Short mmCIF file of C-alpha atoms in Angstrom, two decimals:
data_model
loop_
_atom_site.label_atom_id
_atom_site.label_comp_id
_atom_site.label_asym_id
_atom_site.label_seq_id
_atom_site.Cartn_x
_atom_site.Cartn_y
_atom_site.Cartn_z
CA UNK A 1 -2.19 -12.70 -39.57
CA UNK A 2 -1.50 -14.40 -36.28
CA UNK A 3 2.35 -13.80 -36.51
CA UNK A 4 1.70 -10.01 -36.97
CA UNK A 5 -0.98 -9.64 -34.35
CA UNK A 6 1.19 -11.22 -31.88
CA UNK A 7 4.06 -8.68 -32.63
CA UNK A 8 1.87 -5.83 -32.54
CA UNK A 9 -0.15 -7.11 -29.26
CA UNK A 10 4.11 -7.52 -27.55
CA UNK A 11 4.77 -3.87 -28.66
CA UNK A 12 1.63 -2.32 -27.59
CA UNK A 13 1.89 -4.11 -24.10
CA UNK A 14 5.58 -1.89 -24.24
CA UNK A 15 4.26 0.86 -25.01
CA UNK A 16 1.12 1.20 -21.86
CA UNK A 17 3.46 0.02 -19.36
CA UNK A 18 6.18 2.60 -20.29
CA UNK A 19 3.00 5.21 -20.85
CA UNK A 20 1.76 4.30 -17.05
CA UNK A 21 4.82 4.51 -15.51
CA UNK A 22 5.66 7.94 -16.78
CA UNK A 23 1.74 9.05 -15.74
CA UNK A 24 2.58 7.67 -12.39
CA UNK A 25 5.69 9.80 -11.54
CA UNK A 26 3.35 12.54 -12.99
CA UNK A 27 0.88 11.47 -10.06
CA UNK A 28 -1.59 11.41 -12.26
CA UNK A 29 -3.09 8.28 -11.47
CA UNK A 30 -6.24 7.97 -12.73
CA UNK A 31 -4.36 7.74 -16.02
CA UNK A 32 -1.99 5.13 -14.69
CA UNK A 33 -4.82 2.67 -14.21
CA UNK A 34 -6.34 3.37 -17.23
CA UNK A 35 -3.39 2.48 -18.89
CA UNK A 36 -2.30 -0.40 -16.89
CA UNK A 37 -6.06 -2.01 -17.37
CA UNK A 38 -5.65 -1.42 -21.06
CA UNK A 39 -2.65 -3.70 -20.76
CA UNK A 40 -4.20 -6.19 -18.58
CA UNK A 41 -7.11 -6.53 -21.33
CA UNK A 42 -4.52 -7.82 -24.09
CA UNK A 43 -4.09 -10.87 -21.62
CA UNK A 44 -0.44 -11.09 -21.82
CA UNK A 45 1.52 -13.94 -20.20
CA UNK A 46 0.99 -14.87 -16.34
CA UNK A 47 4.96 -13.34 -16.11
CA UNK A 48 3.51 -9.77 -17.32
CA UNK A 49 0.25 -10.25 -15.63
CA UNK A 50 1.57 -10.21 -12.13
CA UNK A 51 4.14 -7.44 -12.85
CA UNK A 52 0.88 -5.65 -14.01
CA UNK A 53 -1.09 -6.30 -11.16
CA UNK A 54 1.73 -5.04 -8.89
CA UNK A 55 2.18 -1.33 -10.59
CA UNK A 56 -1.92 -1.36 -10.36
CA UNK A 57 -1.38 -2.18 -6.27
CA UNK A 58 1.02 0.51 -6.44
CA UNK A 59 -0.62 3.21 -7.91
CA UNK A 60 -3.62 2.47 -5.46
CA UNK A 61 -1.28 2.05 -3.46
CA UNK A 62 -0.24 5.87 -4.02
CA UNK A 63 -4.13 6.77 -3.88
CA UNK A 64 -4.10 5.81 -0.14
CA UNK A 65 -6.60 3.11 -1.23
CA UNK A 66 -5.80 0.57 0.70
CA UNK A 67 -8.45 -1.68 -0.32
CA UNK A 68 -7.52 -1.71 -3.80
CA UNK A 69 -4.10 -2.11 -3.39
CA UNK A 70 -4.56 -5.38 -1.56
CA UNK A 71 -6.65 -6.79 -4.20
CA UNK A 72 -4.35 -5.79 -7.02
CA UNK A 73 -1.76 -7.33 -5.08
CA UNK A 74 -3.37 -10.47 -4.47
CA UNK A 75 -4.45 -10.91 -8.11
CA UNK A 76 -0.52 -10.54 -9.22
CA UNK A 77 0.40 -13.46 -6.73
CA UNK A 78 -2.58 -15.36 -8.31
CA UNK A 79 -0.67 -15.49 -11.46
CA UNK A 80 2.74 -15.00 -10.15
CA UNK A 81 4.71 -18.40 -10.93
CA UNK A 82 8.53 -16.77 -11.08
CA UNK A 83 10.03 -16.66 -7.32
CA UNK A 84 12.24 -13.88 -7.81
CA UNK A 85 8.90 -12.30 -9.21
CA UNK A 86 6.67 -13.32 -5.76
CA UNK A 87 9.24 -12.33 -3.71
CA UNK A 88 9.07 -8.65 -5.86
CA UNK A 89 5.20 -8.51 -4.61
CA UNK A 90 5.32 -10.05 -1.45
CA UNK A 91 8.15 -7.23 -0.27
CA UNK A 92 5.97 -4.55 -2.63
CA UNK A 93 2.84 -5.77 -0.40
CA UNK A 94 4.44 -5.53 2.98
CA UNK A 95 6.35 -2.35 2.24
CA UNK A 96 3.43 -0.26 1.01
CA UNK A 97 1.19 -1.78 4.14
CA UNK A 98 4.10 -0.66 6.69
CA UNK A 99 4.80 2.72 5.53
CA UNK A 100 1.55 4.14 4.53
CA UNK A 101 -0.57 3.25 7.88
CA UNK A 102 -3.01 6.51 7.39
CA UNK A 103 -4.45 4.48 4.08
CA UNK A 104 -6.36 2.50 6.40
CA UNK A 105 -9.33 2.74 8.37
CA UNK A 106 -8.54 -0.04 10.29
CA UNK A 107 -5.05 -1.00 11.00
CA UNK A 108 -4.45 -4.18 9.43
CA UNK A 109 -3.71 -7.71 11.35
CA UNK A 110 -0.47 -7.63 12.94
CA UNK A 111 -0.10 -11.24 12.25
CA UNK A 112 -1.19 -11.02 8.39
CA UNK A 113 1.38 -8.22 7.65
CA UNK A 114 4.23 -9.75 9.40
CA UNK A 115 3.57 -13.38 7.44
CA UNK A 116 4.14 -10.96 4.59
CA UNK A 117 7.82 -10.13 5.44
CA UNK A 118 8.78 -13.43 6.36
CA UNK A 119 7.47 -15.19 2.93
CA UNK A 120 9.30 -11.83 1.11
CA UNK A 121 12.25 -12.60 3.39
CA UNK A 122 12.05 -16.46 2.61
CA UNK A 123 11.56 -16.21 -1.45
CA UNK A 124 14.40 -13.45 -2.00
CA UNK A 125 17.88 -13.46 -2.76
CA UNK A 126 20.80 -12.19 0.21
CA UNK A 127 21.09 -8.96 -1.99
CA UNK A 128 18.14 -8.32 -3.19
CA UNK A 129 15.81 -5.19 -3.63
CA UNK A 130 13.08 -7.26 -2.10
CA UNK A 131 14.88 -8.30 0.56
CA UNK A 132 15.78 -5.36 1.69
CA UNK A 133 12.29 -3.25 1.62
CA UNK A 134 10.56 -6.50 3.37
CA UNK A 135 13.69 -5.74 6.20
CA UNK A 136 12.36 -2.17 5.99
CA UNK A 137 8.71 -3.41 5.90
CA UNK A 138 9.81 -4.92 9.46
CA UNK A 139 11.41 -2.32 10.89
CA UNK A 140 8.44 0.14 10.29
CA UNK A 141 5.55 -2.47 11.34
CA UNK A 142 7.28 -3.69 14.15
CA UNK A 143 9.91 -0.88 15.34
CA UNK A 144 11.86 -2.72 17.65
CA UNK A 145 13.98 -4.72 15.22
CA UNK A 146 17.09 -2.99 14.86
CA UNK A 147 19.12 -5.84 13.21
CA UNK A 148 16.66 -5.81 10.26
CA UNK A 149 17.22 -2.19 10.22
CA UNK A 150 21.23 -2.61 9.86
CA UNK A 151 20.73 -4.98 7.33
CA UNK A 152 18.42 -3.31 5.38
CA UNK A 153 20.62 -0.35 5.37
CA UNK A 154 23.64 -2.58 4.51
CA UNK A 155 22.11 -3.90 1.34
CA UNK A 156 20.80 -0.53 -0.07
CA UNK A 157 24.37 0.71 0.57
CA UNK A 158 25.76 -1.78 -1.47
CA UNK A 159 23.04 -1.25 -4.14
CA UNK A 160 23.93 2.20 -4.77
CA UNK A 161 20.06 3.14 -4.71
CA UNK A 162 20.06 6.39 -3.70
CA UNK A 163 15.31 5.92 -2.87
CA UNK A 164 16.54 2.50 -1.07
CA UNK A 165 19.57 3.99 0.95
CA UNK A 166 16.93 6.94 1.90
CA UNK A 167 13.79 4.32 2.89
CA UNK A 168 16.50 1.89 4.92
CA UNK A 169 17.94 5.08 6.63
CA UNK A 170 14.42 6.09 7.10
CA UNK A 171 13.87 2.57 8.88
CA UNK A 172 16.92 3.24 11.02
CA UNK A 173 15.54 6.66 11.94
CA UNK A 174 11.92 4.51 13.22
CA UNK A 175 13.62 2.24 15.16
CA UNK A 176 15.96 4.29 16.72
CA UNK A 177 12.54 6.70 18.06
CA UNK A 178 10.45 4.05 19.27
CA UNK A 179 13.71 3.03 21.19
CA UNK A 180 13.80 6.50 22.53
CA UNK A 181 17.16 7.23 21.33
CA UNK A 182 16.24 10.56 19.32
CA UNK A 183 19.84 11.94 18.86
CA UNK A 184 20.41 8.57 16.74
CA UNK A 185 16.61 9.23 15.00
CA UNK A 186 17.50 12.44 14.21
CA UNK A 187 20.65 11.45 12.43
CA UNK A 188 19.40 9.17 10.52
CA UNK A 189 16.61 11.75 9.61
CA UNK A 190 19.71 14.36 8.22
CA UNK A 191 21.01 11.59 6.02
CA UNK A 192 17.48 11.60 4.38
CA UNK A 193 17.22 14.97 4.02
CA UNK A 194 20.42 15.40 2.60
CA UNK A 195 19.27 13.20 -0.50
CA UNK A 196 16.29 14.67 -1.42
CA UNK A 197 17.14 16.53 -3.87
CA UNK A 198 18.31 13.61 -5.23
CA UNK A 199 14.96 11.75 -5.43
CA UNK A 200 12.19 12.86 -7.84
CA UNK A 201 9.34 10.82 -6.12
CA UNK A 202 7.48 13.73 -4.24
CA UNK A 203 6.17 11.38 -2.41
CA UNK A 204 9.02 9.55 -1.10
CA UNK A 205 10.28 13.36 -0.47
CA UNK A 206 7.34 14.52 1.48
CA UNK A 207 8.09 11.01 3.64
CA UNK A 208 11.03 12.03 4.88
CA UNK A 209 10.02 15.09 6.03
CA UNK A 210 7.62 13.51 7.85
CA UNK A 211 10.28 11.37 9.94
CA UNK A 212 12.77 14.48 9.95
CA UNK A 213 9.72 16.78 11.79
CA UNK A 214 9.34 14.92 15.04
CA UNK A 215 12.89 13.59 15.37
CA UNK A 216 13.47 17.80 15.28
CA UNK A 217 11.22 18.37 17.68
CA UNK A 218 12.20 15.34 20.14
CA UNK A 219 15.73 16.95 20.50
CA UNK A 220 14.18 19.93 20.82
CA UNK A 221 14.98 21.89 17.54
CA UNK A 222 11.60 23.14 17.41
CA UNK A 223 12.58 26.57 14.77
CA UNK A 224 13.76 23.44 12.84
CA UNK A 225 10.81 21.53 12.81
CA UNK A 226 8.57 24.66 11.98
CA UNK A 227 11.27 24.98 8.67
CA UNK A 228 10.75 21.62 7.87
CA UNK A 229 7.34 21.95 8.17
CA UNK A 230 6.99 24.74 5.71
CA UNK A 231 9.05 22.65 3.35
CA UNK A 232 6.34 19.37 3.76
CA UNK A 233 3.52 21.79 3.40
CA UNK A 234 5.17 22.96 -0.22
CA UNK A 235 5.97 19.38 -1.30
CA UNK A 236 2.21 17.88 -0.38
CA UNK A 237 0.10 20.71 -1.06
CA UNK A 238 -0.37 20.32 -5.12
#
């Protein structure tokens, strides 16, 4: 019954993606790509493909596994045929790359990485999520681009996404270090830290801790950084 196996094939495909993305914000993400490959196996369309492929680079992504990250997220722009969708992966791939530099052994080509942004920048709409983590993709790969930092921050303020407005601030924060201005890094650190409680991502969390800590300690609030410290230790430990 080809009408009937086609229903039940579109509600099981419904059913793993919402079941992996509830195992991933349990971090349990061996799970997550058990589930996700389940989905991949009942070859739905190229549209559902590449969104698949992209929460597989993610939760690899999460893993610290560089390696397979990259090749997830080169097999969803394989079948990726939507724009709006490429620009979605393109901004996913550069924003994961940027932030997460201790996932890989070798730091990857400057040149590769910022292509990255600029085809996410190119493909996305002036409002756009994915423009505005490829502006934050930027800011942390090449930290002396404070005008993509503005912007970014501009857009996620609009957006009323409380993880975006915390990443963009976060980008703000980077920029405003590497330009030595640490008063300005360490405000844009207390914004962060003033969310958190808002965000349920522990790992986000545990991230901005770890742009609050030497922001603290560059203004010289060392008792500070030592709390904050503590605080990282309890998020990252389990």
């Amino acid at each position: 019954e080809e009408e009937e196996l086609a229903r039940l094939r579109g509600k099981a495909l419904l059913w793993l993606e919402r079941a992996a993305q509830f195992a991933m914000r349990r971090y349990e993400l061996a799970d997550t790509l058990e589930l996700l490959q389940r989905a991949l196996w009942l070859k739905p369309d190229e549209e559902a493909q590449a969104r698949l492929w992209r929460a597989v680079g993610t939760a690899n992504a999460l893993k610290f596994d560089g390696e397979a990250f990259w090749k997830a997220m080169e097999n969803s722009l394989k079948v990726c045929a939507d724009q709006a969708t490429c620009a979605d992966t393109l901004s996913e791939l550069a924003f994961q790359t940027a932030i997460r530099s201790s996932m890989w052994t070798k730091r990857p080509d400057r040149e590769l990485v910022a292509g990255w942004i600029e085809q996410a920048l190119e493909r996305s709409e002036p409002e756009s999520e994915s423009r505005a983590k490829a502006l934050i993709a930027r800011s942390f790969w090449e930290r002396n681009t404070p005008e993509s930092a503005h912007e970014a921050s501009e857009i996620a303020g609009r957006s009323g996404d409380v993880e975006l407005r915390s990443y963009a601030w976060g980008a703000r924060a980077t920029v405003a270090f590497a330009e030595g201005d640490f008063e300005s890094g360490l405000t844009w650190s207390q914004l962060r830290l003033d969310v958190k409680d808002d965000i349920t991502d522990p790992d986000h969390v545990a991230d901005i801790y770890e742009l609050a800590i030497p922001s603290s300690c560059a203004n010289a609030r060392f008792s500070e950084a030592r709390r904050l410290a503590a605080e990282h230790d309890a998020i990252v430990g389990p």
